[in-house]
Amino acid sequence: MSVASLGVRRAPVRCDASLGFGEAPLRPRALLVDWDGCLAIGNRLQPGAASLLSCWQGRVVIVSNNSTHLPHQIARILDDAGLAIPADRILLAGYETIRIAAESSWRRAMILGDPRLRAAARALGISVAREAPEVVVLLRDTRFTFRQLERAANAILRGAALLVSNADLNHPGPGGEVVPETGALLAALLAATGKRPLDYQLVGKPSPRLFMRACDLLDIPPEDALMIGDNPDTDVAGAAAVGMPCVTIGGAAGRTLESVAASLRTA
């Protein structure tokens, strides 16, 4: 899906040259914030997360490539920390992929993902099938097997569509370890089918879908929001594609969520 087809105006974008770290500070009306590696690592809130979210409650949407959890599970983690972020303001690539599949004309779907996501698919009216699917839905699946890879590859070669939650190879885990992500499974599927490039639909960042859904929820244009994330390939690239300013934490800049939260308070 192109930015033009979404009716998005391209605007000059400032990435990482804002919030007191460069030119005149940004004064966003609302925030889009990443989850894994930004607000939380291993689903444990990071320093600065509670302060940031409490200051911006009502003007924040969590926009994440997470494809293992459901929005209400993340909402419960936040609620336990005293933060009331409703589930409908938590956009997770996995659940959004399921929702898009349910709203399509596909009725039989092979879903490679967590059992909770498969149950959510059934609840939305999708017939979850292991054989002869019309679409293969690829999510982060910690129980991914050789047999699943074989079934999915052959289904695609027989004409099934491929819907992918995100193309991230990994995300940050506790203790500096990396956690394999959906993109690693996608790479295996690409290799198994022998089709390069393989035509598939991508739902998560850097696709514009989640960014525009968040802006619709906030009722603002992209240029009036600020994306906060940790991944240049997904957070920065996706925000830039829709004309949204962005700032990253970690990496070469050495910026922390706490410093960004403090800069936003004083901007």
PDB file of C-alpha atoms in Angstrom:
ATOM      1  CA  MET A   1       0.000   0.000   0.000  1.00  0.00           C
ATOM      2  CA  SER A   2       1.480   3.343  -1.002  1.00  0.00           C
ATOM      3  CA  VAL A   3       1.442   6.528   1.009  1.00  0.00           C
ATOM      4  CA  ALA A   4      -0.338   8.244  -1.864  1.00  0.00           C
ATOM      5  CA  SER A   5      -3.151   5.691  -1.789  1.00  0.00           C
ATOM      6  CA  LEU A   6      -3.750   6.559   1.863  1.00  0.00           C
ATOM      7  CA  GLY A   7      -4.112  10.241   1.051  1.00  0.00           C
ATOM      8  CA  VAL A   8      -1.073  11.148   3.129  1.00  0.00           C
ATOM      9  CA  ARG A   9       0.607  14.474   2.465  1.00  0.00           C
ATOM     10  CA  ARG A  10       4.377  14.315   2.437  1.00  0.00           C
ATOM     11  CA  ALA A  11       5.737  16.986   4.746  1.00  0.00           C
ATOM     12  CA  PRO A  12       9.236  18.038   5.796  1.00  0.00           C
ATOM     13  CA  VAL A  13      10.173  15.668   8.590  1.00  0.00           C
ATOM     14  CA  ARG A  14      12.539  16.228  11.481  1.00  0.00           C
ATOM     15  CA  CYS A  15      13.994  13.030  12.863  1.00  0.00           C
ATOM     16  CA  ASP A  16      16.265  13.206  15.908  1.00  0.00           C
ATOM     17  CA  ALA A  17      16.946  16.925  15.429  1.00  0.00           C
ATOM     18  CA  SER A  18      14.365  18.054  17.907  1.00  0.00           C
ATOM     19  CA  LEU A  19      13.291  18.182  21.538  1.00  0.00           C
ATOM     20  CA  GLY A  20      16.202  20.391  22.483  1.00  0.00           C
ATOM     21  CA  PHE A  21      18.799  18.213  20.744  1.00  0.00           C
ATOM     22  CA  GLY A  22      19.067  20.420  17.675  1.00  0.00           C
ATOM     23  CA  GLU A  23      16.808  23.027  16.129  1.00  0.00           C
ATOM     24  CA  ALA A  24      13.655  24.591  17.618  1.00  0.00           C
ATOM     25  CA  PRO A  25      11.861  22.079  19.872  1.00  0.00           C
ATOM     26  CA  LEU A  26       8.840  20.207  18.631  1.00  0.00           C
ATOM     27  CA  ARG A  27       5.505  20.730  20.320  1.00  0.00           C
ATOM     28  CA  PRO A  28       3.466  17.699  19.265  1.00  0.00           C
ATOM     29  CA  ARG A  29      -0.216  17.423  20.004  1.00  0.00           C
ATOM     30  CA  ALA A  30       0.045  13.653  20.573  1.00  0.00           C
ATOM     31  CA  LEU A  31       2.539  10.804  20.747  1.00  0.00           C
ATOM     32  CA  LEU A  32       2.950   7.441  19.051  1.00  0.00           C
ATOM     33  CA  VAL A  33       5.288   5.270  21.128  1.00  0.00           C
ATOM     34  CA  ASP A  34       6.868   1.892  20.406  1.00  0.00           C
ATOM     35  CA  TRP A  35       6.598  -0.937  22.958  1.00  0.00           C
ATOM     36  CA  ASP A  36       9.386  -3.556  22.658  1.00  0.00           C
ATOM     37  CA  GLY A  37      12.797  -1.958  23.148  1.00  0.00           C
ATOM     38  CA  CYS A  38      11.292   1.442  23.916  1.00  0.00           C
ATOM     39  CA  LEU A  39       8.583   1.516  26.580  1.00  0.00           C
ATOM     40  CA  ALA A  40       9.385  -2.012  27.705  1.00  0.00           C
ATOM     41  CA  ILE A  41      11.966  -4.762  27.445  1.00  0.00           C
ATOM     42  CA  GLY A  42      10.682  -8.251  28.117  1.00  0.00           C
ATOM     43  CA  ASN A  43       7.344  -6.578  28.955  1.00  0.00           C
ATOM     44  CA  ARG A  44       8.976  -4.772  31.898  1.00  0.00           C
ATOM     45  CA  LEU A  45       8.460  -1.014  31.767  1.00  0.00           C
ATOM     46  CA  GLN A  46      11.672   0.942  31.312  1.00  0.00           C
ATOM     47  CA  PRO A  47      12.717   4.042  33.301  1.00  0.00           C
ATOM     48  CA  GLY A  48      10.805   7.034  32.033  1.00  0.00           C
ATOM     49  CA  ALA A  49       7.917   5.002  30.571  1.00  0.00           C
ATOM     50  CA  ALA A  50       5.481   5.662  33.415  1.00  0.00           C
ATOM     51  CA  SER A  51       6.333   9.365  33.523  1.00  0.00           C
ATOM     52  CA  LEU A  52       5.909   9.763  29.771  1.00  0.00           C
ATOM     53  CA  LEU A  53       2.621   7.880  29.552  1.00  0.00           C
ATOM     54  CA  SER A  54       1.076   9.526  32.624  1.00  0.00           C
ATOM     55  CA  CYS A  55       1.836  12.994  31.244  1.00  0.00           C
ATOM     56  CA  TRP A  56       0.358  12.169  27.838  1.00  0.00           C
ATOM     57  CA  GLN A  57      -2.596   9.957  28.818  1.00  0.00           C
ATOM     58  CA  GLY A  58      -5.424  10.592  26.388  1.00  0.00           C
ATOM     59  CA  ARG A  59      -2.947  11.834  23.775  1.00  0.00           C
ATOM     60  CA  VAL A  60      -0.871   8.713  23.228  1.00  0.00           C
ATOM     61  CA  VAL A  61      -1.180   5.551  21.134  1.00  0.00           C
ATOM     62  CA  ILE A  62       1.198   2.624  21.518  1.00  0.00           C
ATOM     63  CA  VAL A  63       2.256   1.528  18.023  1.00  0.00           C
ATOM     64  CA  SER A  64       4.223  -1.702  18.076  1.00  0.00           C
ATOM     65  CA  ASN A  65       5.332  -4.498  15.775  1.00  0.00           C
ATOM     66  CA  ASN A  66       4.606  -6.918  18.630  1.00  0.00           C
ATOM     67  CA  SER A  67       2.854  -9.951  17.150  1.00  0.00           C
ATOM     68  CA  THR A  68       2.774 -12.226  20.192  1.00  0.00           C
ATOM     69  CA  HIS A  69       0.408 -10.394  22.537  1.00  0.00           C
ATOM     70  CA  LEU A  70      -3.111  -9.012  22.399  1.00  0.00           C
ATOM     71  CA  PRO A  71      -3.851  -5.351  23.190  1.00  0.00           C
ATOM     72  CA  HIS A  72      -5.662  -6.167  26.438  1.00  0.00           C
ATOM     73  CA  GLN A  73      -2.566  -7.991  27.719  1.00  0.00           C
ATOM     74  CA  ILE A  74      -0.409  -4.898  27.254  1.00  0.00           C
ATOM     75  CA  ALA A  75      -3.186  -2.769  28.775  1.00  0.00           C
ATOM     76  CA  ARG A  76      -3.112  -5.034  31.847  1.00  0.00           C
ATOM     77  CA  ILE A  77       0.659  -4.599  32.248  1.00  0.00           C
ATOM     78  CA  LEU A  78       0.161  -0.834  32.133  1.00  0.00           C
ATOM     79  CA  ASP A  79      -2.794  -0.972  34.507  1.00  0.00           C
ATOM     80  CA  ASP A  80      -0.664  -2.848  37.038  1.00  0.00           C
ATOM     81  CA  ALA A  81       1.725   0.127  36.870  1.00  0.00           C
ATOM     82  CA  GLY A  82      -1.132   2.576  37.487  1.00  0.00           C
ATOM     83  CA  LEU A  83      -1.411   3.668  33.842  1.00  0.00           C
ATOM     84  CA  ALA A  84      -4.832   3.678  32.208  1.00  0.00           C
ATOM     85  CA  ILE A  85      -4.157   3.187  28.493  1.00  0.00           C
ATOM     86  CA  PRO A  86      -7.226   1.554  26.901  1.00  0.00           C
ATOM     87  CA  ALA A  87      -6.735  -1.494  24.689  1.00  0.00           C
ATOM     88  CA  ASP A  88      -8.109   0.345  21.668  1.00  0.00           C
ATOM     89  CA  ARG A  89      -5.166   2.768  21.944  1.00  0.00           C
ATOM     90  CA  ILE A  90      -2.681  -0.106  21.731  1.00  0.00           C
ATOM     91  CA  LEU A  91      -2.006  -1.037  18.106  1.00  0.00           C
ATOM     92  CA  LEU A  92      -0.052  -4.277  17.851  1.00  0.00           C
ATOM     93  CA  ALA A  93       0.991  -5.540  14.429  1.00  0.00           C
ATOM     94  CA  GLY A  94      -0.043  -9.121  15.204  1.00  0.00           C
ATOM     95  CA  TYR A  95      -3.595  -8.345  16.240  1.00  0.00           C
ATOM     96  CA  GLU A  96      -3.960  -5.755  13.475  1.00  0.00           C
ATOM     97  CA  THR A  97      -2.892  -8.417  10.960  1.00  0.00           C
ATOM     98  CA  ILE A  98      -5.583 -10.752  12.283  1.00  0.00           C
ATOM     99  CA  ARG A  99      -8.146  -7.957  12.138  1.00  0.00           C
ATOM    100  CA  ILE A 100      -7.235  -7.139   8.530  1.00  0.00           C
ATOM    101  CA  ALA A 101      -7.485 -10.814   7.574  1.00  0.00           C
ATOM    102  CA  ALA A 102     -10.937 -10.997   9.183  1.00  0.00           C
ATOM    103  CA  GLU A 103     -12.141  -7.953   7.246  1.00  0.00           C
ATOM    104  CA  SER A 104     -10.943  -9.377   3.924  1.00  0.00           C
ATOM    105  CA  SER A 105     -12.654 -11.845   1.606  1.00  0.00           C
ATOM    106  CA  TRP A 106     -10.378 -14.669   2.830  1.00  0.00           C
ATOM    107  CA  ARG A 107     -12.168 -17.245   4.935  1.00  0.00           C
ATOM    108  CA  ARG A 108      -9.617 -20.044   5.397  1.00  0.00           C
ATOM    109  CA  ALA A 109      -6.339 -18.917   6.932  1.00  0.00           C
ATOM    110  CA  MET A 110      -3.224 -20.756   8.019  1.00  0.00           C
ATOM    111  CA  ILE A 111      -2.068 -18.764  11.024  1.00  0.00           C
ATOM    112  CA  LEU A 112       1.519 -19.189  12.157  1.00  0.00           C
ATOM    113  CA  GLY A 113       1.521 -17.553  15.553  1.00  0.00           C
ATOM    114  CA  ASP A 114       0.793 -17.748  19.248  1.00  0.00           C
ATOM    115  CA  PRO A 115      -2.308 -19.757  20.261  1.00  0.00           C
ATOM    116  CA  ARG A 116      -3.812 -16.542  21.673  1.00  0.00           C
ATOM    117  CA  LEU A 117      -3.668 -14.958  18.225  1.00  0.00           C
ATOM    118  CA  ARG A 118      -5.238 -18.031  16.634  1.00  0.00           C
ATOM    119  CA  ALA A 119      -8.030 -17.874  19.199  1.00  0.00           C
ATOM    120  CA  ALA A 120      -8.507 -14.185  18.424  1.00  0.00           C
ATOM    121  CA  ALA A 121      -8.758 -15.054  14.728  1.00  0.00           C
ATOM    122  CA  ARG A 122     -11.494 -17.582  15.402  1.00  0.00           C
ATOM    123  CA  ALA A 123     -13.340 -15.044  17.548  1.00  0.00           C
ATOM    124  CA  LEU A 124     -13.279 -12.646  14.581  1.00  0.00           C
ATOM    125  CA  GLY A 125     -14.829 -15.277  12.300  1.00  0.00           C
ATOM    126  CA  ILE A 126     -11.742 -16.677  10.570  1.00  0.00           C
ATOM    127  CA  SER A 127     -11.657 -20.386   9.803  1.00  0.00           C
ATOM    128  CA  VAL A 128      -8.184 -21.419  10.951  1.00  0.00           C
ATOM    129  CA  ALA A 129      -6.940 -24.149   8.604  1.00  0.00           C
ATOM    130  CA  ARG A 130      -3.777 -26.241   8.389  1.00  0.00           C
ATOM    131  CA  GLU A 131      -4.469 -27.379   4.834  1.00  0.00           C
ATOM    132  CA  ALA A 132      -5.634 -25.605   1.649  1.00  0.00           C
ATOM    133  CA  PRO A 133      -5.688 -22.062   3.111  1.00  0.00           C
ATOM    134  CA  GLU A 134      -6.537 -19.004   1.031  1.00  0.00           C
ATOM    135  CA  VAL A 135      -3.994 -16.971   2.996  1.00  0.00           C
ATOM    136  CA  VAL A 136      -0.975 -17.669   5.174  1.00  0.00           C
ATOM    137  CA  VAL A 137      -0.826 -15.240   8.110  1.00  0.00           C
ATOM    138  CA  LEU A 138       2.708 -15.014   9.476  1.00  0.00           C
ATOM    139  CA  LEU A 139       3.174 -13.750  13.039  1.00  0.00           C
ATOM    140  CA  ARG A 140       5.938 -14.247  15.587  1.00  0.00           C
ATOM    141  CA  ASP A 141       5.616 -17.901  16.524  1.00  0.00           C
ATOM    142  CA  THR A 142       7.864 -19.181  19.323  1.00  0.00           C
ATOM    143  CA  ARG A 143       6.723 -22.746  18.512  1.00  0.00           C
ATOM    144  CA  PHE A 144       7.560 -22.542  14.816  1.00  0.00           C
ATOM    145  CA  THR A 145       8.433 -25.977  13.401  1.00  0.00           C
ATOM    146  CA  PHE A 146       9.867 -27.507  10.257  1.00  0.00           C
ATOM    147  CA  ARG A 147       6.453 -29.019   9.484  1.00  0.00           C
ATOM    148  CA  GLN A 148       4.788 -25.600   9.693  1.00  0.00           C
ATOM    149  CA  LEU A 149       7.427 -24.164   7.387  1.00  0.00           C
ATOM    150  CA  GLU A 150       6.800 -26.991   4.920  1.00  0.00           C
ATOM    151  CA  ARG A 151       3.011 -26.513   4.985  1.00  0.00           C
ATOM    152  CA  ALA A 152       3.218 -22.733   4.619  1.00  0.00           C
ATOM    153  CA  ALA A 153       5.756 -22.823   1.781  1.00  0.00           C
ATOM    154  CA  ASN A 154       3.700 -25.305  -0.208  1.00  0.00           C
ATOM    155  CA  ALA A 155       0.456 -23.423   0.429  1.00  0.00           C
ATOM    156  CA  ILE A 156       2.059 -20.262  -0.977  1.00  0.00           C
ATOM    157  CA  LEU A 157       3.428 -22.150  -3.984  1.00  0.00           C
ATOM    158  CA  ARG A 158      -0.122 -23.412  -4.628  1.00  0.00           C
ATOM    159  CA  GLY A 159      -1.424 -19.835  -4.694  1.00  0.00           C
ATOM    160  CA  ALA A 160      -2.222 -18.811  -1.120  1.00  0.00           C
ATOM    161  CA  ALA A 161      -1.679 -15.139  -0.320  1.00  0.00           C
ATOM    162  CA  LEU A 162       0.835 -14.142   2.372  1.00  0.00           C
ATOM    163  CA  LEU A 163       0.014 -11.577   5.063  1.00  0.00           C
ATOM    164  CA  VAL A 164       2.937 -10.668   7.353  1.00  0.00           C
ATOM    165  CA  SER A 165       2.679  -8.841  10.676  1.00  0.00           C
ATOM    166  CA  ASN A 166       6.183  -7.368  10.546  1.00  0.00           C
ATOM    167  CA  ALA A 167       9.563  -7.909   8.957  1.00  0.00           C
ATOM    168  CA  ASP A 168      11.739  -7.252  12.043  1.00  0.00           C
ATOM    169  CA  LEU A 169      14.520  -9.823  12.352  1.00  0.00           C
ATOM    170  CA  ASN A 170      14.732  -9.392  16.135  1.00  0.00           C
ATOM    171  CA  HIS A 171      13.971  -7.054  19.026  1.00  0.00           C
ATOM    172  CA  PRO A 172      15.924  -6.204  22.202  1.00  0.00           C
ATOM    173  CA  GLY A 173      15.602  -8.660  25.059  1.00  0.00           C
ATOM    174  CA  PRO A 174      16.672  -8.669  28.709  1.00  0.00           C
ATOM    175  CA  GLY A 175      20.394  -8.467  29.377  1.00  0.00           C
ATOM    176  CA  GLY A 176      21.178  -7.184  25.917  1.00  0.00           C
ATOM    177  CA  GLU A 177      20.174 -10.418  24.192  1.00  0.00           C
ATOM    178  CA  VAL A 178      18.266 -10.395  20.918  1.00  0.00           C
ATOM    179  CA  VAL A 179      14.845 -12.022  20.575  1.00  0.00           C
ATOM    180  CA  PRO A 180      14.118 -13.514  17.121  1.00  0.00           C
ATOM    181  CA  GLU A 181      11.177 -11.865  15.423  1.00  0.00           C
ATOM    182  CA  THR A 182       8.708 -12.493  12.618  1.00  0.00           C
ATOM    183  CA  GLY A 183      11.184 -11.338   9.973  1.00  0.00           C
ATOM    184  CA  ALA A 184      13.462 -14.251  10.830  1.00  0.00           C
ATOM    185  CA  LEU A 185      10.585 -16.641  10.109  1.00  0.00           C
ATOM    186  CA  LEU A 186       9.800 -14.711   6.930  1.00  0.00           C
ATOM    187  CA  ALA A 187      13.395 -15.197   5.792  1.00  0.00           C
ATOM    188  CA  ALA A 188      12.994 -18.958   6.273  1.00  0.00           C
ATOM    189  CA  LEU A 189       9.745 -18.919   4.305  1.00  0.00           C
ATOM    190  CA  LEU A 190      11.335 -16.934   1.486  1.00  0.00           C
ATOM    191  CA  ALA A 191      14.171 -19.445   1.342  1.00  0.00           C
ATOM    192  CA  ALA A 192      11.819 -22.431   1.439  1.00  0.00           C
ATOM    193  CA  THR A 193       9.633 -21.186  -1.424  1.00  0.00           C
ATOM    194  CA  GLY A 194      12.639 -20.154  -3.480  1.00  0.00           C
ATOM    195  CA  LYS A 195      10.662 -17.095  -4.602  1.00  0.00           C
ATOM    196  CA  ARG A 196      12.593 -13.837  -4.429  1.00  0.00           C
ATOM    197  CA  PRO A 197      10.953 -11.435  -4.231  1.00  0.00           C
ATOM    198  CA  LEU A 198       7.857 -13.088  -2.787  1.00  0.00           C
ATOM    199  CA  ASP A 199       4.745 -10.927  -3.067  1.00  0.00           C
ATOM    200  CA  TYR A 200       3.269 -10.350   0.391  1.00  0.00           C
ATOM    201  CA  GLN A 201       1.368  -7.710   2.340  1.00  0.00           C
ATOM    202  CA  LEU A 202       3.142  -6.143   5.308  1.00  0.00           C
ATOM    203  CA  VAL A 203       1.002  -4.739   8.125  1.00  0.00           C
ATOM    204  CA  GLY A 204       3.485  -3.524  10.734  1.00  0.00           C
ATOM    205  CA  LYS A 205       6.019  -0.703  10.665  1.00  0.00           C
ATOM    206  CA  PRO A 206       7.421   0.701   8.397  1.00  0.00           C
ATOM    207  CA  SER A 207       4.150   0.207   6.496  1.00  0.00           C
ATOM    208  CA  PRO A 208       1.913   3.310   6.857  1.00  0.00           C
ATOM    209  CA  ARG A 209      -1.037   1.255   8.165  1.00  0.00           C
ATOM    210  CA  LEU A 210      -0.391   1.467  11.918  1.00  0.00           C
ATOM    211  CA  PHE A 211       0.730   5.112  11.758  1.00  0.00           C
ATOM    212  CA  MET A 212      -2.441   6.168   9.960  1.00  0.00           C
ATOM    213  CA  ARG A 213      -4.667   4.078  12.239  1.00  0.00           C
ATOM    214  CA  ALA A 214      -3.104   5.829  15.236  1.00  0.00           C
ATOM    215  CA  CYS A 215      -3.672   9.266  13.686  1.00  0.00           C
ATOM    216  CA  ASP A 216      -7.296   8.375  13.012  1.00  0.00           C
ATOM    217  CA  LEU A 217      -7.718   7.391  16.671  1.00  0.00           C
ATOM    218  CA  LEU A 218      -6.125  10.660  17.798  1.00  0.00           C
ATOM    219  CA  ASP A 219      -7.988  12.675  15.146  1.00  0.00           C
ATOM    220  CA  ILE A 220      -4.868  14.539  14.066  1.00  0.00           C
ATOM    221  CA  PRO A 221      -2.750  14.695  10.885  1.00  0.00           C
ATOM    222  CA  PRO A 222       0.601  12.858  10.979  1.00  0.00           C
ATOM    223  CA  GLU A 223       2.649  16.058  11.127  1.00  0.00           C
ATOM    224  CA  ASP A 224       1.007  17.002  14.451  1.00  0.00           C
ATOM    225  CA  ALA A 225       2.142  13.802  16.172  1.00  0.00           C
ATOM    226  CA  LEU A 226       5.568  12.601  17.285  1.00  0.00           C
ATOM    227  CA  MET A 227       6.802   9.016  16.948  1.00  0.00           C
ATOM    228  CA  ILE A 228       9.128   7.757  19.684  1.00  0.00           C
ATOM    229  CA  GLY A 229      10.922   4.501  18.960  1.00  0.00           C
ATOM    230  CA  ASP A 230      14.238   2.686  18.896  1.00  0.00           C
ATOM    231  CA  ASN A 231      14.466   1.240  15.386  1.00  0.00           C
ATOM    232  CA  PRO A 232      15.524   3.418  12.434  1.00  0.00           C
ATOM    233  CA  ASP A 233      14.317   0.820   9.919  1.00  0.00           C
ATOM    234  CA  THR A 234      10.763   0.677  11.277  1.00  0.00           C
ATOM    235  CA  ASP A 235      10.014   3.625  13.582  1.00  0.00           C
ATOM    236  CA  VAL A 236      11.990   6.305  11.742  1.00  0.00           C
ATOM    237  CA  ALA A 237      11.356   5.063   8.198  1.00  0.00           C
ATOM    238  CA  GLY A 238       7.650   4.513   8.814  1.00  0.00           C
ATOM    239  CA  ALA A 239       7.150   7.919  10.420  1.00  0.00           C
ATOM    240  CA  ALA A 240       9.071   9.660   7.654  1.00  0.00           C
ATOM    241  CA  ALA A 241       6.938   7.965   4.995  1.00  0.00           C
ATOM    242  CA  VAL A 242       3.767   9.588   6.365  1.00  0.00           C
ATOM    243  CA  GLY A 243       5.329  12.954   7.188  1.00  0.00           C
ATOM    244  CA  MET A 244       5.533  12.462  10.955  1.00  0.00           C
ATOM    245  CA  PRO A 245       8.383  13.827  13.112  1.00  0.00           C
ATOM    246  CA  CYS A 246      10.219  11.197  15.102  1.00  0.00           C
ATOM    247  CA  VAL A 247      12.861  10.730  17.757  1.00  0.00           C
ATOM    248  CA  THR A 248      14.783   7.591  18.657  1.00  0.00           C
ATOM    249  CA  ILE A 249      16.220   6.360  21.921  1.00  0.00           C
ATOM    250  CA  GLY A 250      19.392   4.310  22.319  1.00  0.00           C
ATOM    251  CA  GLY A 251      21.802   3.775  19.461  1.00  0.00           C
ATOM    252  CA  ALA A 252      24.517   6.277  18.589  1.00  0.00           C
ATOM    253  CA  ALA A 253      22.536   9.207  19.985  1.00  0.00           C
ATOM    254  CA  GLY A 254      22.607   7.654  23.450  1.00  0.00           C
ATOM    255  CA  ARG A 255      19.211   9.172  24.161  1.00  0.00           C
ATOM    256  CA  THR A 256      17.027   7.619  26.864  1.00  0.00           C
ATOM    257  CA  LEU A 257      13.284   7.490  27.283  1.00  0.00           C
ATOM    258  CA  GLU A 258      13.738   9.523  30.460  1.00  0.00           C
ATOM    259  CA  SER A 259      15.567  12.315  28.615  1.00  0.00           C
ATOM    260  CA  VAL A 260      12.935  12.402  25.873  1.00  0.00           C
ATOM    261  CA  ALA A 261      10.131  12.531  28.452  1.00  0.00           C
ATOM    262  CA  ALA A 262      11.895  15.396  30.246  1.00  0.00           C
ATOM    263  CA  SER A 263      12.439  17.304  26.980  1.00  0.00           C
ATOM    264  CA  LEU A 264       8.767  16.958  26.073  1.00  0.00           C
ATOM    265  CA  ARG A 265       7.765  18.388  29.441  1.00  0.00           C
ATOM    266  CA  THR A 266       9.905  21.469  28.853  1.00  0.00           C
ATOM    267  CA  ALA A 267       9.304  21.912  25.111  1.00  0.00           C
TER     268      ALA A 267
END
